[in-house]
Amino acid sequence: MTIAPSVKGWCPGAYRPMMSGDGLVVRVRPRLARLGRDQVLGLCAVAQEFGNGFLDLTNRANLQIRGVREEDHEAVLEALNTLGLLDADPALEGRRNILMTPFWRAGNLSQDLASELMSRLGELPELPAKFGFAIDTAPVPLLRNDPADIRLERLADGQILLLADGAGTGRVVEQEAAIDAVIELARWFAASTRTGVRRMHRLLDLIDLPSANLGTAPAPVAAHPDPGPLADGYFLGAPFGQMDAAALTQLMTDTGATALRVTPWRMFWLEGATPVPTTDFITTAGDHLLHANACAGAPGCSSASVSTRDLARLLAPNVAGSLHVSGCSKGCAHSRPAALTLVGRDGRFDLVRNGHAWDEPDQKGLSPEQLLSGTQ
Ligand code: SF4
């Protein structure tokens, strides 16, 4: 039997943080997926002073500070405002769910489209909190497998494609009309959706998209780069999506990076960085932690009865394929099947092969010692 996870209907933001087992989770949404050097250093300082000392990189390319006390929330907002990381209008912050192709260059198409969409957020209808947009208009699409409901991509001949998530084909649009078309499609979703249907692909399982939005096949999605040096900087992975703020501060200094670009792949690009050795981040394609997922677990999350990340680090080198260690059956860290999933329950682990955290386990009640010794 498979039990679908319960999903909260809203996304925490800076103004509207979520309470977790270790305090508030304050989410920062970097505009254009980019933070300048001073913003990175300032955010690291905020995480160290008011949070648990880490920045979490989410699968929507946002950054989270966990462990913030309620009485410190105001001070965190002030610090974010000083860093230029706070929207003037809390309502618009909630709508700014824009996934951005991370390798855009100043003045190019992607920056222009994302800037126009940000300036026109007020024209969008009321949408579910997790409803989002992808500006994926680099020469090849990179974000097709990442969460968004309305996408702008490029075709091989350079034309712009409007694509509703879940539709097999899309519609070619001119640059001048692209954001108009995005808003029009969002309005269609808002007017057409059903109770409890919050995502475009779910709606398209129930009803047909207007035919005007169909007809042109998208380009194949490209693989993102592996960790390592890039032509203009350094591309690194964050183990489990977690960046130690002190280590990141040191890395910014050691590499001379001028900015940080966030991605939804638990990786980040340090612009203008000179690569240096580091043990705090993933620097090579073969690192086992690239295929390991683990949520905060105990004590960070009140739903967990087990700690997760230490076990995942120890197990990852011995697991063929992907590994998911989840503090409970909600499976927050990985919504797709993994070759091996361990699910905390009453201080022990249930084991699922080739499935989700919420699937029926193949084995139950295993201790960390059993898992590490391979005697399960
Ligand atoms: S999956 Fe992990 S982070 Fe999510 S609720 Fe369960 S224990 Fe908490």
mmCIF file of C-alpha atoms and ligand atoms in Angstrom:
data_model
loop_
_atom_site.group_PDB
_atom_site.id
_atom_site.type_symbol
_atom_site.label_atom_id
_atom_site.label_comp_id
_atom_site.label_asym_id
_atom_site.label_seq_id
_atom_site.Cartn_x
_atom_site.Cartn_y
_atom_site.Cartn_z
ATOM 1 C CA MET A 1 0.000 0.000 0.000
ATOM 2 C CA THR A 2 1.252 3.483 -0.870
ATOM 3 C CA ILE A 3 0.234 6.432 1.263
ATOM 4 C CA ALA A 4 0.745 9.784 -0.418
ATOM 5 C CA PRO A 5 2.470 12.330 1.789
ATOM 6 C CA SER A 6 0.538 15.258 3.182
ATOM 7 C CA VAL A 7 1.830 18.431 1.598
ATOM 8 C CA LYS A 8 1.501 21.829 3.205
ATOM 9 C CA GLY A 9 -0.393 24.262 0.973
ATOM 10 C CA TRP A 10 1.943 27.200 1.421
ATOM 11 C CA CYS A 11 5.642 27.950 1.132
ATOM 12 C CA PRO A 12 7.433 29.622 4.006
ATOM 13 C CA GLY A 13 9.023 32.945 3.174
ATOM 14 C CA ALA A 14 10.987 35.591 5.031
ATOM 15 C CA TYR A 15 7.854 37.374 6.238
ATOM 16 C CA ARG A 16 5.911 34.201 6.825
ATOM 17 C CA PRO A 17 8.312 31.643 8.294
ATOM 18 C CA MET A 18 7.319 28.091 9.131
ATOM 19 C CA MET A 19 7.715 26.726 12.659
ATOM 20 C CA SER A 20 9.779 23.555 12.790
ATOM 21 C CA GLY A 21 11.175 21.414 15.581
ATOM 22 C CA ASP A 22 14.249 23.614 15.925
ATOM 23 C CA GLY A 23 12.575 27.010 15.527
ATOM 24 C CA LEU A 24 11.466 29.145 12.617
ATOM 25 C CA VAL A 25 12.507 28.382 9.041
ATOM 26 C CA VAL A 26 13.124 31.705 7.273
ATOM 27 C CA ARG A 27 13.298 31.392 3.504
ATOM 28 C CA VAL A 28 15.117 33.870 1.264
ATOM 29 C CA ARG A 29 14.371 33.949 -2.460
ATOM 30 C CA PRO A 30 17.421 35.346 -4.294
ATOM 31 C CA ARG A 31 16.358 37.527 -7.207
ATOM 32 C CA LEU A 32 17.614 36.195 -10.548
ATOM 33 C CA ALA A 33 19.133 33.270 -8.590
ATOM 34 C CA ARG A 34 22.072 35.493 -7.677
ATOM 35 C CA LEU A 35 23.570 36.947 -4.511
ATOM 36 C CA GLY A 36 26.405 39.459 -4.580
ATOM 37 C CA ARG A 37 29.443 38.817 -2.427
ATOM 38 C CA ASP A 38 28.305 41.167 0.355
ATOM 39 C CA GLN A 39 24.866 39.560 0.378
ATOM 40 C CA VAL A 40 26.398 36.096 0.745
ATOM 41 C CA LEU A 41 28.631 37.199 3.588
ATOM 42 C CA GLY A 42 25.765 39.047 5.262
ATOM 43 C CA LEU A 43 23.437 36.074 4.972
ATOM 44 C CA CYS A 44 26.104 33.800 6.463
ATOM 45 C CA ALA A 45 26.415 36.197 9.387
ATOM 46 C CA VAL A 46 22.630 36.155 9.909
ATOM 47 C CA ALA A 47 22.606 32.342 9.876
ATOM 48 C CA GLN A 48 25.375 32.274 12.462
ATOM 49 C CA GLU A 49 23.891 34.922 14.730
ATOM 50 C CA PHE A 50 20.203 34.017 14.590
ATOM 51 C CA GLY A 51 19.987 30.561 13.026
ATOM 52 C CA ASN A 52 21.669 27.178 13.376
ATOM 53 C CA GLY A 53 24.767 28.291 11.469
ATOM 54 C CA PHE A 54 23.773 26.712 8.169
ATOM 55 C CA LEU A 55 22.120 27.865 4.947
ATOM 56 C CA ASP A 56 19.907 25.259 3.311
ATOM 57 C CA LEU A 57 19.698 25.283 -0.485
ATOM 58 C CA THR A 58 16.220 24.107 -1.503
ATOM 59 C CA ASN A 59 14.987 22.330 -4.617
ATOM 60 C CA ARG A 60 13.445 25.653 -5.712
ATOM 61 C CA ALA A 61 16.838 27.360 -5.497
ATOM 62 C CA ASN A 62 15.937 29.279 -2.368
ATOM 63 C CA LEU A 63 18.008 29.618 0.781
ATOM 64 C CA GLN A 64 16.679 28.807 4.230
ATOM 65 C CA ILE A 65 17.869 29.745 7.657
ATOM 66 C CA ARG A 66 16.650 27.252 10.256
ATOM 67 C CA GLY A 67 16.546 27.447 14.018
ATOM 68 C CA VAL A 68 15.485 31.103 14.304
ATOM 69 C CA ARG A 69 13.783 32.030 17.590
ATOM 70 C CA GLU A 70 10.425 33.770 17.268
ATOM 71 C CA GLU A 71 11.715 36.763 19.205
ATOM 72 C CA ASP A 72 14.565 37.147 16.684
ATOM 73 C CA HIS A 73 12.385 37.128 13.575
ATOM 74 C CA GLU A 74 12.112 40.908 13.443
ATOM 75 C CA ALA A 75 15.883 41.308 13.692
ATOM 76 C CA VAL A 76 16.348 38.790 10.880
ATOM 77 C CA LEU A 77 13.914 40.742 8.689
ATOM 78 C CA GLU A 78 15.816 43.951 9.386
ATOM 79 C CA ALA A 79 19.103 42.281 8.486
ATOM 80 C CA LEU A 80 17.646 40.891 5.257
ATOM 81 C CA ASN A 81 16.253 44.294 4.387
ATOM 82 C CA THR A 82 19.666 45.880 4.903
ATOM 83 C CA LEU A 83 21.146 43.282 2.579
ATOM 84 C CA GLY A 84 18.534 44.033 -0.090
ATOM 85 C CA LEU A 85 17.039 40.562 0.256
ATOM 86 C CA LEU A 86 13.552 41.489 1.429
ATOM 87 C CA ASP A 87 10.603 42.362 -0.806
ATOM 88 C CA ALA A 88 8.879 45.610 0.047
ATOM 89 C CA ASP A 89 5.504 43.902 -0.229
ATOM 90 C CA PRO A 90 4.981 40.581 1.621
ATOM 91 C CA ALA A 91 2.205 39.644 -0.819
ATOM 92 C CA LEU A 92 4.559 39.961 -3.782
ATOM 93 C CA GLU A 93 7.245 37.959 -1.994
ATOM 94 C CA GLY A 94 4.776 35.082 -1.857
ATOM 95 C CA ARG A 95 4.213 35.296 -5.620
ATOM 96 C CA ARG A 96 7.877 35.522 -6.563
ATOM 97 C CA ASN A 97 8.232 31.791 -7.208
ATOM 98 C CA ILE A 98 10.568 32.116 -10.161
ATOM 99 C CA LEU A 99 13.107 29.454 -10.969
ATOM 100 C CA MET A 100 15.871 30.965 -13.063
ATOM 101 C CA THR A 101 18.390 29.337 -15.374
ATOM 102 C CA PRO A 102 21.533 29.925 -13.297
ATOM 103 C CA PHE A 103 24.045 30.661 -16.048
ATOM 104 C CA TRP A 104 22.410 33.774 -17.485
ATOM 105 C CA ARG A 105 24.587 36.713 -18.468
ATOM 106 C CA ALA A 106 23.882 40.382 -17.837
ATOM 107 C CA GLY A 107 21.649 41.900 -20.469
ATOM 108 C CA ASN A 108 20.633 38.640 -22.085
ATOM 109 C CA LEU A 109 17.180 37.241 -22.808
ATOM 110 C CA SER A 110 16.802 35.314 -19.536
ATOM 111 C CA GLN A 111 17.578 38.343 -17.400
ATOM 112 C CA ASP A 112 15.177 40.501 -19.427
ATOM 113 C CA LEU A 113 12.322 37.996 -19.152
ATOM 114 C CA ALA A 114 12.798 37.354 -15.434
ATOM 115 C CA SER A 115 13.037 41.082 -14.709
ATOM 116 C CA GLU A 116 9.832 41.749 -16.625
ATOM 117 C CA LEU A 117 8.010 38.944 -14.821
ATOM 118 C CA MET A 118 9.174 40.263 -11.440
ATOM 119 C CA SER A 119 7.941 43.733 -12.323
ATOM 120 C CA ARG A 120 4.521 42.383 -13.319
ATOM 121 C CA LEU A 121 3.817 40.018 -10.410
ATOM 122 C CA GLY A 122 0.887 42.216 -9.436
ATOM 123 C CA GLU A 123 -0.883 41.250 -12.683
ATOM 124 C CA LEU A 124 -0.965 37.587 -11.742
ATOM 125 C CA PRO A 125 -4.188 36.153 -10.359
ATOM 126 C CA GLU A 126 -4.442 34.526 -6.951
ATOM 127 C CA LEU A 127 -2.454 31.302 -7.302
ATOM 128 C CA PRO A 128 -1.651 28.406 -4.966
ATOM 129 C CA ALA A 129 1.414 29.177 -2.863
ATOM 130 C CA LYS A 130 3.604 26.532 -4.472
ATOM 131 C CA PHE A 131 2.628 27.520 -8.039
ATOM 132 C CA GLY A 132 5.744 28.749 -9.802
ATOM 133 C CA PHE A 133 7.447 29.824 -13.005
ATOM 134 C CA ALA A 134 10.687 28.798 -14.708
ATOM 135 C CA ILE A 135 12.694 31.180 -16.858
ATOM 136 C CA ASP A 136 14.741 28.505 -18.575
ATOM 137 C CA THR A 137 15.793 30.402 -21.679
ATOM 138 C CA ALA A 138 19.491 29.622 -21.875
ATOM 139 C CA PRO A 139 20.401 28.080 -25.266
ATOM 140 C CA VAL A 140 19.396 24.669 -23.809
ATOM 141 C CA PRO A 141 16.745 23.974 -21.166
ATOM 142 C CA LEU A 142 18.118 22.851 -17.812
ATOM 143 C CA LEU A 143 15.165 23.143 -15.429
ATOM 144 C CA ARG A 144 12.516 20.858 -17.000
ATOM 145 C CA ASN A 145 12.757 18.369 -14.124
ATOM 146 C CA ASP A 146 12.650 21.039 -11.455
ATOM 147 C CA PRO A 147 9.468 22.372 -9.850
ATOM 148 C CA ALA A 148 7.574 24.960 -11.909
ATOM 149 C CA ASP A 149 4.110 25.210 -13.465
ATOM 150 C CA ILE A 150 4.638 27.606 -16.359
ATOM 151 C CA ARG A 151 7.923 27.537 -18.223
ATOM 152 C CA LEU A 152 9.665 29.673 -20.807
ATOM 153 C CA GLU A 153 12.324 27.738 -22.694
ATOM 154 C CA ARG A 154 14.339 28.055 -25.903
ATOM 155 C CA LEU A 155 14.079 25.897 -28.981
ATOM 156 C CA ALA A 156 17.119 24.779 -30.952
ATOM 157 C CA ASP A 157 16.513 27.614 -33.452
ATOM 158 C CA GLY A 158 16.458 30.202 -30.646
ATOM 159 C CA GLN A 159 12.702 30.783 -30.544
ATOM 160 C CA ILE A 160 10.990 31.067 -27.140
ATOM 161 C CA LEU A 161 8.582 28.314 -26.100
ATOM 162 C CA LEU A 162 5.811 28.740 -23.541
ATOM 163 C CA LEU A 163 5.261 25.371 -21.867
ATOM 164 C CA ALA A 164 2.628 24.400 -19.323
ATOM 165 C CA ASP A 165 4.133 21.848 -16.950
ATOM 166 C CA GLY A 166 2.723 18.440 -17.786
ATOM 167 C CA ALA A 167 1.874 19.304 -21.389
ATOM 168 C CA GLY A 168 3.876 17.461 -24.023
ATOM 169 C CA THR A 169 4.076 20.471 -26.318
ATOM 170 C CA GLY A 170 3.950 24.241 -26.012
ATOM 171 C CA ARG A 171 3.518 27.415 -28.003
ATOM 172 C CA VAL A 172 6.120 29.633 -29.640
ATOM 173 C CA VAL A 173 5.967 33.245 -28.403
ATOM 174 C CA GLU A 174 7.796 36.438 -29.350
ATOM 175 C CA GLN A 175 9.965 37.989 -26.634
ATOM 176 C CA GLU A 176 7.758 41.098 -26.441
ATOM 177 C CA ALA A 177 4.679 38.949 -25.799
ATOM 178 C CA ALA A 178 6.268 36.220 -23.661
ATOM 179 C CA ILE A 179 5.322 37.552 -20.227
ATOM 180 C CA ASP A 180 1.841 38.483 -21.464
ATOM 181 C CA ALA A 181 1.480 34.832 -22.458
ATOM 182 C CA VAL A 182 2.759 33.641 -19.057
ATOM 183 C CA ILE A 183 0.200 35.824 -17.266
ATOM 184 C CA GLU A 184 -2.564 34.703 -19.604
ATOM 185 C CA LEU A 185 -1.765 31.038 -18.911
ATOM 186 C CA ALA A 186 -1.667 31.679 -15.145
ATOM 187 C CA ARG A 187 -5.110 33.288 -15.427
ATOM 188 C CA TRP A 188 -6.389 30.271 -17.335
ATOM 189 C CA PHE A 189 -5.112 28.007 -14.541
ATOM 190 C CA ALA A 190 -6.698 30.158 -11.823
ATOM 191 C CA ALA A 191 -10.039 30.205 -13.640
ATOM 192 C CA SER A 192 -10.007 26.498 -14.505
ATOM 193 C CA THR A 193 -8.551 24.739 -11.493
ATOM 194 C CA ARG A 194 -10.527 22.541 -9.136
ATOM 195 C CA THR A 195 -10.702 22.355 -5.371
ATOM 196 C CA GLY A 196 -7.482 20.833 -4.072
ATOM 197 C CA VAL A 197 -5.682 21.031 -7.452
ATOM 198 C CA ARG A 198 -2.708 23.320 -6.906
ATOM 199 C CA ARG A 199 -0.303 22.422 -9.694
ATOM 200 C CA MET A 200 -0.523 22.735 -13.460
ATOM 201 C CA HIS A 201 0.357 19.114 -14.223
ATOM 202 C CA ARG A 202 -2.358 17.911 -11.852
ATOM 203 C CA LEU A 203 -4.923 20.076 -13.615
ATOM 204 C CA LEU A 204 -3.798 18.808 -17.015
ATOM 205 C CA ASP A 205 -4.481 15.275 -15.783
ATOM 206 C CA LEU A 206 -8.119 16.364 -15.472
ATOM 207 C CA ILE A 207 -8.778 18.803 -18.315
ATOM 208 C CA ASP A 208 -7.256 19.786 -21.639
ATOM 209 C CA LEU A 209 -5.068 22.814 -22.104
ATOM 210 C CA PRO A 210 -6.473 25.255 -24.700
ATOM 211 C CA SER A 211 -5.113 24.107 -28.040
ATOM 212 C CA ALA A 212 -3.518 27.503 -28.741
ATOM 213 C CA ASN A 213 -0.929 26.615 -26.080
ATOM 214 C CA LEU A 214 0.032 23.344 -27.751
ATOM 215 C CA GLY A 215 1.726 22.189 -30.917
ATOM 216 C CA THR A 216 5.496 22.699 -30.653
ATOM 217 C CA ALA A 217 7.709 20.072 -29.065
ATOM 218 C CA PRO A 218 10.273 21.396 -26.563
ATOM 219 C CA ALA A 219 14.007 20.863 -26.971
ATOM 220 C CA PRO A 220 15.543 17.961 -25.054
ATOM 221 C CA VAL A 221 16.513 18.904 -21.528
ATOM 222 C CA ALA A 222 20.289 19.128 -21.023
ATOM 223 C CA ALA A 223 22.315 17.789 -18.125
ATOM 224 C CA HIS A 224 23.596 20.354 -15.663
ATOM 225 C CA PRO A 225 27.374 20.650 -15.150
ATOM 226 C CA ASP A 226 29.235 18.471 -12.705
ATOM 227 C CA PRO A 227 30.943 20.059 -9.716
ATOM 228 C CA GLY A 228 34.357 21.476 -10.494
ATOM 229 C CA PRO A 229 36.005 24.484 -12.130
ATOM 230 C CA LEU A 230 34.009 26.421 -14.744
ATOM 231 C CA ALA A 231 35.315 28.894 -17.289
ATOM 232 C CA ASP A 232 34.299 31.748 -14.995
ATOM 233 C CA GLY A 233 34.359 30.367 -11.493
ATOM 234 C CA TYR A 234 33.732 27.274 -9.458
ATOM 235 C CA PHE A 235 30.679 25.004 -9.407
ATOM 236 C CA LEU A 236 30.193 23.198 -6.108
ATOM 237 C CA GLY A 237 27.752 20.874 -4.435
ATOM 238 C CA ALA A 238 26.241 21.327 -0.987
ATOM 239 C CA PRO A 239 25.950 17.971 0.802
ATOM 240 C CA PHE A 240 22.234 17.365 1.469
ATOM 241 C CA GLY A 241 21.673 20.935 0.297
ATOM 242 C CA GLN A 242 23.272 22.259 3.478
ATOM 243 C CA MET A 243 26.002 24.925 3.509
ATOM 244 C CA ASP A 244 27.943 25.627 6.667
ATOM 245 C CA ALA A 245 27.854 29.432 6.939
ATOM 246 C CA ALA A 246 31.340 29.661 8.426
ATOM 247 C CA ALA A 247 32.750 27.401 5.708
ATOM 248 C CA LEU A 248 30.977 29.382 2.984
ATOM 249 C CA THR A 249 32.353 32.632 4.372
ATOM 250 C CA GLN A 250 35.832 31.159 4.261
ATOM 251 C CA LEU A 251 35.262 29.839 0.741
ATOM 252 C CA MET A 252 34.156 33.255 -0.524
ATOM 253 C CA THR A 253 37.377 34.714 0.847
ATOM 254 C CA ASP A 254 39.688 31.932 -0.301
ATOM 255 C CA THR A 255 38.324 31.825 -3.839
ATOM 256 C CA GLY A 256 37.861 35.566 -4.316
ATOM 257 C CA ALA A 257 34.312 34.914 -5.553
ATOM 258 C CA THR A 258 32.331 37.982 -6.565
ATOM 259 C CA ALA A 259 28.850 36.430 -6.420
ATOM 260 C CA LEU A 260 26.969 33.194 -5.817
ATOM 261 C CA ARG A 261 24.342 31.716 -8.140
ATOM 262 C CA VAL A 262 21.870 29.268 -6.632
ATOM 263 C CA THR A 263 20.448 26.251 -8.470
ATOM 264 C CA PRO A 264 17.692 23.739 -7.637
ATOM 265 C CA TRP A 265 20.217 20.874 -7.821
ATOM 266 C CA ARG A 266 21.884 21.363 -4.410
ATOM 267 C CA MET A 267 24.749 23.046 -6.262
ATOM 268 C CA PHE A 268 25.939 26.616 -6.570
ATOM 269 C CA TRP A 269 28.207 28.586 -8.853
ATOM 270 C CA LEU A 270 30.761 30.962 -7.387
ATOM 271 C CA GLU A 271 31.264 33.664 -10.000
ATOM 272 C CA GLY A 272 34.823 34.753 -10.628
ATOM 273 C CA ALA A 273 36.153 32.208 -8.135
ATOM 274 C CA THR A 274 39.586 30.631 -8.253
ATOM 275 C CA PRO A 275 39.077 26.957 -7.333
ATOM 276 C CA VAL A 276 40.618 25.919 -4.010
ATOM 277 C CA PRO A 277 40.477 22.585 -2.181
ATOM 278 C CA THR A 278 37.631 22.268 0.331
ATOM 279 C CA THR A 279 36.228 19.408 2.389
ATOM 280 C CA ASP A 280 33.000 21.224 3.274
ATOM 281 C CA PHE A 281 31.548 21.159 -0.237
ATOM 282 C CA ILE A 282 31.369 18.692 -3.107
ATOM 283 C CA THR A 283 33.973 19.435 -5.776
ATOM 284 C CA THR A 284 34.003 16.333 -7.990
ATOM 285 C CA ALA A 285 31.441 14.460 -10.066
ATOM 286 C CA GLY A 286 32.147 11.113 -8.428
ATOM 287 C CA ASP A 287 31.308 12.170 -4.879
ATOM 288 C CA HIS A 288 28.857 9.692 -3.337
ATOM 289 C CA LEU A 289 27.041 12.474 -1.508
ATOM 290 C CA LEU A 290 25.707 13.756 -4.839
ATOM 291 C CA HIS A 291 23.365 10.769 -4.822
ATOM 292 C CA ALA A 292 22.466 10.885 -1.121
ATOM 293 C CA ASN A 293 19.409 12.708 0.223
ATOM 294 C CA ALA A 294 18.600 13.272 3.864
ATOM 295 C CA CYS A 295 16.243 15.693 5.569
ATOM 296 C CA ALA A 296 17.054 17.586 8.753
ATOM 297 C CA GLY A 297 15.937 14.629 10.895
ATOM 298 C CA ALA A 298 16.241 14.740 14.691
ATOM 299 C CA PRO A 299 16.670 16.943 16.563
ATOM 300 C CA GLY A 300 16.024 19.585 13.898
ATOM 301 C CA CYS A 301 12.556 18.389 12.957
ATOM 302 C CA SER A 302 9.925 17.530 15.529
ATOM 303 C CA SER A 303 8.491 14.785 13.286
ATOM 304 C CA ALA A 304 11.718 12.799 13.385
ATOM 305 C CA SER A 305 12.733 10.162 15.916
ATOM 306 C CA VAL A 306 16.109 9.470 14.259
ATOM 307 C CA SER A 307 19.077 11.497 13.088
ATOM 308 C CA THR A 308 19.573 11.189 9.358
ATOM 309 C CA ARG A 309 22.565 12.934 7.829
ATOM 310 C CA ASP A 310 25.354 11.232 9.767
ATOM 311 C CA LEU A 311 23.940 7.858 8.777
ATOM 312 C CA ALA A 312 23.559 8.952 5.157
ATOM 313 C CA ARG A 313 27.216 10.045 5.031
ATOM 314 C CA LEU A 314 28.348 6.664 6.327
ATOM 315 C CA LEU A 315 26.089 4.620 4.078
ATOM 316 C CA ALA A 316 26.431 6.576 0.826
ATOM 317 C CA PRO A 317 29.756 5.054 -0.360
ATOM 318 C CA ASN A 318 28.284 1.550 -0.054
ATOM 319 C CA VAL A 319 24.970 2.152 -1.804
ATOM 320 C CA ALA A 320 24.672 1.487 -5.519
ATOM 321 C CA GLY A 321 22.321 4.136 -6.892
ATOM 322 C CA SER A 322 20.483 6.799 -4.975
ATOM 323 C CA LEU A 323 20.072 6.838 -1.198
ATOM 324 C CA HIS A 324 17.369 8.611 0.785
ATOM 325 C CA VAL A 325 17.451 8.725 4.588
ATOM 326 C CA SER A 326 14.217 10.277 5.803
ATOM 327 C CA GLY A 327 13.323 11.231 9.353
ATOM 328 C CA CYS A 328 9.730 10.144 8.789
ATOM 329 C CA SER A 329 7.436 8.950 6.018
ATOM 330 C CA LYS A 330 6.777 12.443 4.646
ATOM 331 C CA GLY A 331 10.007 12.208 2.661
ATOM 332 C CA CYS A 332 10.631 15.975 2.492
ATOM 333 C CA ALA A 333 14.183 15.654 1.153
ATOM 334 C CA HIS A 334 13.350 13.580 -1.924
ATOM 335 C CA SER A 335 9.958 13.228 -3.568
ATOM 336 C CA ARG A 336 11.091 10.734 -6.197
ATOM 337 C CA PRO A 337 11.907 7.040 -5.792
ATOM 338 C CA ALA A 338 15.388 6.121 -4.560
ATOM 339 C CA ALA A 339 17.240 2.837 -4.949
ATOM 340 C CA LEU A 340 17.364 2.608 -1.151
ATOM 341 C CA THR A 341 15.149 4.592 1.204
ATOM 342 C CA LEU A 342 15.425 4.412 4.990
ATOM 343 C CA VAL A 343 12.522 5.847 6.943
ATOM 344 C CA GLY A 344 12.752 6.696 10.625
ATOM 345 C CA ARG A 345 10.042 5.300 12.874
ATOM 346 C CA ASP A 346 10.139 5.052 16.679
ATOM 347 C CA GLY A 347 13.930 5.435 16.789
ATOM 348 C CA ARG A 348 14.642 2.758 14.152
ATOM 349 C CA PHE A 349 14.466 2.537 10.361
ATOM 350 C CA ASP A 350 12.154 0.906 7.863
ATOM 351 C CA LEU A 351 13.741 0.042 4.521
ATOM 352 C CA VAL A 352 12.152 0.601 1.102
ATOM 353 C CA ARG A 353 13.829 -0.598 -2.087
ATOM 354 C CA ASN A 354 13.167 1.359 -5.297
ATOM 355 C CA GLY A 355 10.427 3.466 -3.775
ATOM 356 C CA HIS A 356 9.410 6.505 -1.786
ATOM 357 C CA ALA A 357 9.568 7.234 1.927
ATOM 358 C CA TRP A 358 5.809 6.739 2.138
ATOM 359 C CA ASP A 359 5.745 3.356 0.381
ATOM 360 C CA GLU A 360 5.213 0.034 2.141
ATOM 361 C CA PRO A 361 8.623 -1.024 3.548
ATOM 362 C CA ASP A 362 10.432 -4.197 2.539
ATOM 363 C CA GLN A 363 11.907 -4.468 6.040
ATOM 364 C CA LYS A 364 11.008 -2.801 9.335
ATOM 365 C CA GLY A 365 12.624 -1.795 12.619
ATOM 366 C CA LEU A 366 16.308 -1.838 11.622
ATOM 367 C CA SER A 367 18.915 -0.213 13.835
ATOM 368 C CA PRO A 368 21.685 2.040 12.469
ATOM 369 C CA GLU A 369 24.174 -0.638 13.531
ATOM 370 C CA GLN A 370 22.398 -3.270 11.443
ATOM 371 C CA LEU A 371 22.330 -0.929 8.458
ATOM 372 C CA LEU A 372 26.002 -0.047 8.764
ATOM 373 C CA SER A 373 27.107 -3.650 9.183
ATOM 374 C CA GLY A 374 25.011 -4.723 6.197
ATOM 375 C CA THR A 375 23.219 -7.388 8.243
ATOM 376 C CA GLN A 376 19.695 -6.283 7.365
HETATM 377 S S1 SF4 B 1 10.738 13.989 6.305
HETATM 378 FE FE1 SF4 B 1 12.266 14.799 7.687
HETATM 379 S S2 SF4 B 1 12.074 17.031 7.616
HETATM 380 FE FE2 SF4 B 1 10.223 16.134 6.688
HETATM 381 S S3 SF4 B 1 8.745 16.080 8.397
HETATM 382 FE FE3 SF4 B 1 9.769 14.069 8.301
HETATM 383 S S4 SF4 B 1 11.489 14.231 9.710
HETATM 384 FE FE4 SF4 B 1 10.774 16.306 9.288
#
